[in-house]
Amino acid sequence: MQSRSFLLLLLTVALSLFTACGQTDDTLIIFSATSLTDAQEEMASVFAAEHPDINIQLNFASSSTLATQIIEGAKADLFASANILQMERIAEAGLLHEEAETFASNRVVLIVPSTNPKNIQGLADLTAPGLRIILALPGTPIRAYTDHLLSSAAADQDGEYLNSVLANVRSEEATVRLVLSKVVLGEADAAFVYLSDITAEVRDEIAIIATPVEYQSEIVYPVAILDEASPKELAASYIEFMLSPVGQSILAKWGFVLVSRIEN
Amino acid sequence: MRPWQFYFQRSLLLVTVPLVALFLILPLLSLVERTLRIGAGHALSGNLLREAIWVSLSTTTLSALFILIIGTPFAYVLARKEFPLRGLINILVDIPIVLPPAAAGIALLLAFGRNGLLSQWLPGIQLEITFTRTAVIFAQLFVAAPLYIRVAHLRFQQRQVELEEAAQVDGASPWRVFWSVTFPLAAPTLAGGIVLSWARAAGEFGATLVFAGNLRATTQTLPLLIERALATDIDAAIASAAFLLILAFFALLLARWLLRLPDKM
């Protein structure tokens, strides 16, 4: 009796797996940089509400990991990257259907726990011995922007500045959200994340320390239809939606700077 | 054997063995094939990989040592002595085996982190374990120790009553009985258990990532290097995955051999 109900259970599980695999042409698979998580989820749900017969699958990871997955043959219709470099990798591999379009822009910010235990007031304080700084892994876009910001700052500080800051790095996390979580948990004294990562849920747990605007790199987010995409029209209409006033207002809500504002 | 039984077993063999073998072997084979194609020597010579191998070897060796030193007497007491809450402790020991490693990492962070429970109980003492090599060892101990303790516990439950009593009658102290009779008799099984535990520690990823972070030459073990290299240098990621695979294969081979040895001196 017992073994029969166990078999039934197994059968149910197996069947549900099969139905989960069943994929129609109306599935849109979006590979998206982790920093876009909240904005992309909201855009996808609004888009899905307007197109009830389609099914959107979101895959979030660092842009570099996503680019590697796509180059290694992962099936995706759209790729929304946190930087141009990773989009260029896909383009060089000949996997882009058409040229990428910029849909948003962002900023890198220095953050500390809201209690600011080490009393950090600016970039100059990051050299204090014993400080715990957390950065993202080399190769990720956020790390490239952070490195640019730190080396720009180093030009205005003494010669040992960069080495002293890097000596305080305690961990290199795979994604920017993991960097953020270490600050929220109070395990890190300082870290660099995107402005868009400071969502309502974490706003009370952290404080943003001002950094000079001239140290910032221009951070643009490109999106492109991949060669594999089917049907291409669906992917194109999603990009159109991202660039529409509705899409842009969702992006703005999550801390991204709008495309129109960069162009002006 | 009856003919129907022969055909029944033969058809099962023809269906299941190739299926399972293909499913298990193909990913492993692909890993080895790609490593050979990109030139394993070139990939293995990188600094990143050498540093990660050193971090992995030093931490797993220390972890295995701690597990052996604390785990052996613990498993012995668990198997031989009645004490309050023994059943509960028996369950607790197994929890890390089924707990997702990332959950183990969060649990460690909330216990031994800067704002963890231990820090709250010890005011004035700033715990700085997170992001150090000690944290890597903590994570490995947490996930790997249960394997050894379970093997040792099962082994110590089989009493060699005659030999132990004979030693006792001959005037040996309980300490002497343990070291001269019980421990040597169980030694091959215990060795097999520690190899299993060591292999689990060497493959540890999630708990280490959450609790110890990922920093080159400090906390970056081989599994963590794979994640790092995936974003920047896929050849190094493939080479370290292949290296771990070979390590795991020989560890399992050794463990099987040790666990099958007749338990005698």
XYZ file of C-alpha atoms in Angstrom:
529
model
C 0.000 0.000 0.000
C 2.705 2.358 1.057
C 4.902 1.527 -1.874
C 1.987 2.138 -4.239
C 1.395 5.648 -2.916
C 5.122 6.283 -3.190
C 5.025 5.235 -6.845
C 2.065 7.533 -7.407
C 4.049 10.365 -5.896
C 7.000 9.626 -8.160
C 4.708 9.535 -11.171
C 3.202 12.912 -10.267
C 6.633 14.430 -9.882
C 7.788 12.973 -13.202
C 4.691 14.249 -15.007
C 5.010 17.730 -13.581
C 8.619 17.800 -14.751
C 7.529 16.962 -18.273
C 4.907 19.692 -18.341
C 7.507 22.178 -17.077
C 9.707 21.259 -20.015
C 6.961 21.767 -22.542
C 7.930 24.956 -24.313
C 6.012 26.770 -26.997
C 7.203 29.285 -29.557
C 5.722 31.990 -27.369
C 8.410 31.694 -24.718
C 10.742 34.645 -24.350
C 14.004 33.790 -22.588
C 15.756 36.883 -21.243
C 19.332 36.705 -19.937
C 19.734 39.707 -17.709
C 22.517 41.204 -15.577
C 21.921 40.776 -11.832
C 21.884 44.526 -11.257
C 18.686 44.657 -13.354
C 16.875 42.030 -11.240
C 14.047 44.119 -9.777
C 13.497 46.369 -12.792
C 13.570 43.431 -15.212
C 11.129 41.390 -13.111
C 8.696 44.288 -13.009
C 9.045 45.031 -16.734
C 8.519 41.347 -17.526
C 5.354 41.138 -15.437
C 3.880 44.293 -16.975
C 4.793 43.046 -20.467
C 3.326 39.612 -19.716
C 0.088 41.255 -18.547
C -0.164 42.966 -21.918
C 0.625 39.718 -23.762
C -1.256 37.021 -21.832
C -0.415 34.237 -24.312
C 3.340 34.438 -23.893
C 5.628 33.030 -21.248
C 8.701 34.958 -20.088
C 11.683 33.224 -18.514
C 14.259 35.380 -16.736
C 17.807 34.221 -16.055
C 19.915 36.464 -13.806
C 23.683 36.232 -13.332
C 26.646 38.526 -13.770
C 26.884 39.790 -17.361
C 30.179 37.982 -17.861
C 28.731 34.650 -16.707
C 25.700 35.136 -18.970
C 27.947 35.979 -21.934
C 29.942 32.805 -21.282
C 26.733 30.768 -21.061
C 25.464 32.192 -24.353
C 28.808 31.582 -26.102
C 28.780 28.014 -24.742
C 25.392 27.448 -26.354
C 22.741 28.362 -23.766
C 19.412 29.135 -25.441
C 18.304 32.739 -25.011
C 16.292 35.286 -27.012
C 17.461 38.518 -25.396
C 20.628 39.567 -23.611
C 20.543 42.637 -21.349
C 24.090 43.364 -20.209
C 25.436 45.708 -17.537
C 28.245 46.792 -19.849
C 29.266 47.039 -23.474
C 32.273 44.749 -23.144
C 30.209 41.593 -22.544
C 27.860 42.509 -25.395
C 30.920 42.847 -27.650
C 32.002 39.312 -26.681
C 28.657 38.027 -27.982
C 28.946 40.174 -31.108
C 32.460 38.840 -31.794
C 31.163 35.283 -31.455
C 28.680 36.180 -34.204
C 25.638 35.484 -32.048
C 23.861 38.865 -32.320
C 20.836 39.201 -34.569
C 21.225 42.961 -34.838
C 23.166 45.765 -33.185
C 22.642 46.304 -29.472
C 20.587 49.221 -28.167
C 21.217 51.246 -25.022
C 18.202 51.199 -22.700
C 19.496 52.538 -19.385
C 22.391 54.045 -17.524
C 23.622 53.720 -13.952
C 26.102 55.000 -11.367
C 28.590 53.349 -9.003
C 28.226 54.339 -5.354
C 30.333 53.794 -2.230
C 28.180 52.269 0.507
C 28.670 51.498 4.223
C 26.389 49.884 6.842
C 23.926 52.499 8.156
C 25.778 52.489 11.499
C 29.021 53.256 9.607
C 31.167 51.493 12.262
C 34.495 52.646 10.780
C 33.290 56.235 10.248
C 34.003 56.429 6.514
C 33.399 59.895 5.103
C 34.914 59.544 1.647
C 37.214 57.629 -0.673
C 40.285 58.805 1.289
C 39.150 56.811 4.361
C 39.276 53.480 2.505
C 42.992 53.084 3.304
C 42.440 52.762 7.086
C 44.201 49.546 8.202
C 41.866 46.728 9.231
C 38.962 47.989 7.166
C 36.861 45.275 5.521
C 36.142 46.174 1.903
C 34.149 43.828 -0.338
C 34.350 44.114 -4.127
C 32.893 42.122 -7.000
C 35.007 39.576 -8.872
C 37.464 40.845 -11.483
C 35.849 40.434 -14.885
C 32.436 41.665 -13.767
C 31.288 45.076 -15.068
C 30.814 46.531 -11.571
C 34.425 45.625 -10.766
C 35.707 47.330 -13.911
C 33.805 50.514 -12.982
C 35.011 50.280 -9.369
C 38.622 49.853 -10.495
C 38.241 52.873 -12.758
C 36.800 54.921 -9.901
C 39.576 53.865 -7.507
C 42.385 54.536 -9.966
C 40.907 57.954 -10.764
C 40.849 58.648 -7.031
C 44.414 57.343 -6.693
C 45.617 60.021 -9.121
C 44.570 62.620 -6.538
C 45.950 60.721 -3.517
C 49.441 59.627 -2.499
C 51.249 56.894 -4.423
C 50.311 54.077 -2.029
C 46.576 54.808 -2.140
C 45.478 52.040 -4.510
C 47.622 49.360 -2.848
C 46.381 50.291 0.627
C 42.749 50.115 -0.499
C 43.219 46.782 -2.290
C 45.004 45.380 0.784
C 41.729 45.940 2.674
C 39.695 43.852 0.222
C 38.442 40.807 2.146
C 36.347 39.111 -0.506
C 35.484 39.264 -4.173
C 31.860 38.275 -4.687
C 30.403 36.833 -7.878
C 27.585 39.346 -8.251
C 26.892 42.872 -7.120
C 23.885 41.695 -5.088
C 26.135 39.414 -3.041
C 28.434 42.380 -2.392
C 25.424 44.339 -1.174
C 24.255 41.501 1.098
C 27.596 41.507 2.930
C 27.140 45.194 3.764
C 23.516 44.699 4.825
C 24.635 41.885 7.146
C 27.244 44.217 8.639
C 30.111 41.917 7.629
C 31.661 44.538 5.328
C 32.669 48.075 6.318
C 32.565 49.453 2.778
C 31.686 48.303 -0.733
C 30.873 49.573 -4.210
C 27.519 48.779 -5.831
C 25.268 50.315 -8.457
C 22.909 53.079 -7.418
C 20.104 50.859 -8.732
C 20.974 48.170 -6.159
C 19.858 50.414 -3.302
C 16.270 49.190 -3.348
C 13.566 50.035 -0.831
C 14.242 46.820 1.108
C 17.845 47.718 1.901
C 17.642 51.517 1.974
C 17.484 51.619 5.793
C 20.373 49.204 6.285
C 23.016 51.146 4.382
C 24.295 54.661 3.808
C 25.675 56.116 0.567
C 28.936 58.045 0.834
C 29.353 60.771 -1.761
C 32.097 60.332 -4.375
C 33.226 62.948 -6.933
C 31.289 62.774 -10.204
C 34.456 63.086 -12.305
C 35.654 59.654 -11.088
C 32.561 57.958 -12.543
C 32.701 55.972 -15.758
C 29.855 56.192 -18.198
C 27.773 53.114 -17.453
C 25.347 52.139 -20.167
C 23.202 49.020 -20.395
C 22.877 47.488 -23.880
C 20.207 44.981 -24.885
C 20.171 42.898 -28.065
C 18.243 40.162 -29.824
C 20.293 36.997 -30.160
C 20.645 35.080 -33.395
C 18.856 32.099 -31.845
C 15.753 34.093 -30.891
C 12.459 32.742 -32.140
C 10.258 34.482 -32.926
C 12.305 37.625 -33.432
C 9.196 39.856 -33.415
C 8.412 38.997 -29.808
C 11.970 39.838 -28.700
C 11.840 43.078 -30.698
C 8.573 44.122 -29.112
C 10.041 43.484 -25.643
C 12.974 45.813 -26.437
C 10.488 48.372 -27.728
C 8.669 48.049 -24.415
C 11.902 48.583 -22.442
C 12.467 51.836 -24.370
C 8.837 52.974 -24.078
C 7.763 55.501 -21.417
C 6.311 52.650 -19.311
C 9.509 50.603 -19.470
C 11.682 53.626 -18.798
C 9.575 54.687 -15.804
C 9.987 51.213 -14.290
C 13.759 51.472 -14.815
C 13.765 54.942 -13.232
C 11.815 53.621 -10.251
C 14.626 51.121 -9.583
C 17.356 53.759 -9.674
C 18.471 53.679 -13.301
C 19.182 56.865 -15.186
C 17.026 57.102 -18.301
C 18.311 56.783 -21.830
C 16.858 60.096 -22.980
C 18.731 61.847 -20.221
C 22.105 60.476 -21.353
C 21.550 61.487 -24.923
C 20.768 65.104 -24.023
C 18.346 -19.601 -12.529
C 15.047 -19.791 -14.361
C 15.029 -18.573 -17.976
C 12.493 -15.769 -17.316
C 14.685 -14.506 -14.536
C 17.691 -14.492 -16.828
C 15.886 -12.477 -19.514
C 14.347 -10.162 -16.938
C 17.730 -9.301 -15.502
C 19.376 -9.067 -18.885
C 16.767 -6.621 -20.198
C 17.078 -4.488 -17.063
C 20.843 -4.458 -17.570
C 20.569 -3.455 -21.217
C 18.189 -0.606 -20.430
C 19.415 0.912 -17.189
C 23.182 0.513 -17.267
C 23.801 2.379 -20.546
C 21.294 5.063 -19.502
C 22.857 5.734 -16.111
C 26.393 5.379 -17.447
C 25.703 7.861 -20.235
C 24.108 10.339 -17.853
C 26.977 10.151 -15.367
C 29.902 9.625 -17.689
C 29.140 12.074 -20.486
C 29.515 15.281 -18.402
C 32.686 13.964 -16.794
C 34.086 12.816 -20.122
C 33.351 16.218 -21.689
C 35.246 17.906 -18.885
C 38.316 15.741 -19.390
C 38.088 15.976 -23.181
C 37.972 19.798 -23.129
C 40.830 19.985 -20.605
C 43.003 17.870 -22.876
C 41.992 19.920 -25.919
C 42.878 23.285 -24.357
C 46.152 21.838 -23.077
C 45.957 20.889 -19.419
C 49.571 21.840 -18.802
C 49.042 25.436 -19.857
C 45.870 25.787 -17.793
C 47.351 24.087 -14.723
C 50.420 26.315 -14.738
C 48.446 29.493 -13.964
C 49.122 31.295 -10.675
C 45.430 31.413 -9.819
C 45.122 27.659 -9.994
C 48.311 27.023 -8.014
C 47.157 29.382 -5.261
C 43.717 27.760 -5.151
C 45.258 24.276 -4.940
C 47.360 25.429 -1.975
C 44.364 27.007 -0.197
C 42.329 23.845 -0.817
C 45.033 21.433 0.330
C 45.963 23.367 3.481
C 42.379 23.925 4.634
C 41.093 20.427 3.867
C 44.090 18.821 5.608
C 43.453 20.847 8.763
C 39.712 20.162 8.556
C 40.299 16.415 8.224
C 42.678 16.535 11.193
C 40.152 18.349 13.398
C 37.383 15.973 12.317
C 39.584 13.001 13.217
C 40.649 14.376 16.609
C 37.218 15.586 17.790
C 35.011 13.286 15.726
C 36.520 9.964 16.800
C 35.938 10.266 20.584
C 32.579 11.934 19.900
C 31.420 9.069 17.664
C 32.681 6.557 20.244
C 30.670 8.153 23.057
C 27.635 8.469 20.802
C 27.819 4.741 20.011
C 28.701 3.314 23.410
C 27.374 5.573 26.162
C 23.793 6.412 27.116
C 23.349 10.101 27.850
C 20.443 12.545 27.883
C 19.272 13.855 24.484
C 21.418 11.303 22.654
C 18.665 10.692 20.078
C 18.334 14.397 19.377
C 22.090 14.878 19.030
C 22.135 11.916 16.663
C 19.680 13.750 14.389
C 21.500 17.090 14.706
C 24.736 15.472 13.539
C 23.113 14.472 10.241
C 21.492 17.821 9.465
C 24.450 19.357 7.569
C 24.349 16.372 5.161
C 20.899 17.353 3.886
C 21.108 21.112 4.456
C 21.787 23.145 1.286
C 25.371 24.440 1.626
C 24.299 28.075 1.166
C 21.946 27.634 4.131
C 24.869 26.246 6.124
C 26.856 29.353 5.158
C 24.127 31.698 6.362
C 23.795 29.719 9.588
C 27.552 30.024 10.186
C 27.419 33.750 9.416
C 24.580 34.279 11.889
C 26.458 32.291 14.539
C 30.098 33.330 14.124
C 29.797 36.510 12.040
C 30.522 40.003 13.236
C 26.929 40.557 14.302
C 26.346 36.872 15.046
C 24.986 35.287 18.209
C 28.448 34.539 19.599
C 29.457 38.197 19.180
C 26.326 39.231 21.068
C 27.071 36.788 23.879
C 30.675 37.924 24.166
C 30.381 41.700 24.298
C 33.677 43.518 24.000
C 35.212 40.804 21.850
C 35.170 41.603 18.130
C 34.996 38.291 16.274
C 36.875 38.564 12.967
C 36.412 35.044 11.581
C 34.478 35.859 8.394
C 36.591 36.213 5.227
C 39.587 34.390 6.742
C 41.036 30.946 6.168
C 39.629 29.966 9.568
C 36.186 30.617 8.084
C 36.979 28.263 5.193
C 37.858 25.543 7.730
C 34.670 26.254 9.750
C 32.573 25.799 6.611
C 34.350 22.552 5.734
C 34.041 21.197 9.277
C 30.334 21.972 9.321
C 29.488 20.168 6.084
C 32.090 17.371 6.107
C 32.311 16.230 9.739
C 28.897 14.454 9.726
C 30.114 11.974 7.100
C 33.025 10.832 9.246
C 31.044 10.875 12.480
C 28.314 8.709 10.918
C 30.792 6.146 9.567
C 32.723 6.047 12.870
C 29.479 5.860 14.875
C 28.230 2.838 12.899
C 31.605 1.154 13.268
C 31.822 1.705 17.031
C 28.309 0.297 17.431
C 29.678 -3.121 16.370
C 31.312 -4.220 19.571
C 34.225 -6.647 19.634
C 32.955 -7.745 23.040
C 35.268 -10.723 23.454
C 38.441 -8.905 22.545
C 37.586 -5.817 24.593
C 36.542 -7.882 27.621
C 39.619 -10.051 27.343
C 41.793 -6.959 27.446
C 39.828 -5.660 30.410
C 40.148 -8.935 32.285
C 43.869 -8.863 31.641
C 43.937 -5.575 33.565
C 44.004 -3.017 30.791
C 42.610 0.419 31.660
C 39.617 1.681 29.578
C 42.033 4.154 27.912
C 44.353 1.281 27.016
C 41.453 -0.873 25.743
C 40.360 1.931 23.433
C 43.818 2.606 22.024
C 45.053 -0.995 21.817
C 41.863 -2.838 20.831
C 38.862 -0.741 19.801
C 40.656 1.921 17.737
C 43.050 -0.374 15.814
C 40.203 -2.758 14.997
C 38.162 0.081 13.553
C 41.092 1.845 11.901
C 40.473 0.885 8.236
C 36.802 1.920 8.455
C 37.740 5.165 10.189
C 40.346 5.850 7.497
C 37.722 5.272 4.807
C 35.386 7.640 6.639
C 37.971 10.385 6.879
C 38.766 10.113 3.163
C 35.039 10.560 2.380
C 34.893 13.538 4.711
C 38.018 15.017 3.174
C 36.584 14.666 -0.339
C 33.379 16.418 0.757
C 35.472 19.236 2.289
C 37.523 19.560 -0.911
C 34.348 20.008 -2.957
C 32.740 22.462 -0.505
C 31.412 25.548 -2.263
C 28.215 27.191 -1.016
C 28.964 27.486 2.688
C 32.502 28.702 1.986
C 31.244 31.312 -0.470
C 28.705 32.726 1.965
C 30.745 32.534 5.161
C 34.361 32.915 4.012
C 33.923 34.955 0.842
C 36.088 34.561 -2.226
C 39.551 36.130 -2.227
C 42.486 34.935 -4.257
C 45.250 33.185 -2.255
C 43.304 33.628 1.013
C 39.902 31.961 0.916
C 39.687 30.995 -2.746
C 39.569 27.192 -2.815
C 39.364 25.213 -6.053
C 35.545 25.155 -6.207
C 35.488 28.927 -5.640
C 38.113 29.427 -8.332
C 35.735 27.749 -10.772
C 33.159 30.424 -10.129
C 35.720 33.203 -10.434
C 37.289 31.810 -13.581
C 33.927 31.191 -15.228
C 33.626 34.945 -15.673
C 37.166 35.659 -16.828
C 39.102 32.578 -17.907
C 36.955 29.609 -18.818
C 40.024 27.457 -19.562
C 41.137 27.792 -15.936
C 37.583 26.981 -14.774
C 37.541 23.813 -16.857
C 41.036 22.803 -15.732
C 40.194 23.234 -12.036
C 36.932 21.348 -12.473
C 38.860 18.496 -14.107
C 41.460 18.604 -11.336
C 38.705 18.310 -8.695
C 37.139 15.457 -10.646
C 40.365 13.473 -10.679
C 40.892 14.177 -6.967
C 37.336 13.018 -6.190
C 37.764 9.851 -8.237
C 40.901 8.775 -6.407
C 39.445 9.735 -3.020
C 36.404 7.525 -3.667
C 38.615 4.715 -4.912
C 40.718 4.943 -1.759
C 37.636 5.149 0.472
C 36.091 2.050 -1.150
C 39.282 0.099 -0.737
C 39.667 1.153 2.919
C 36.021 0.469 3.788
C 36.222 -3.036 2.295
C 39.402 -4.039 4.090
C 38.784 -6.753 6.652
C 38.677 -4.977 9.978
C 41.726 -6.358 11.676
C 45.172 -5.078 12.444
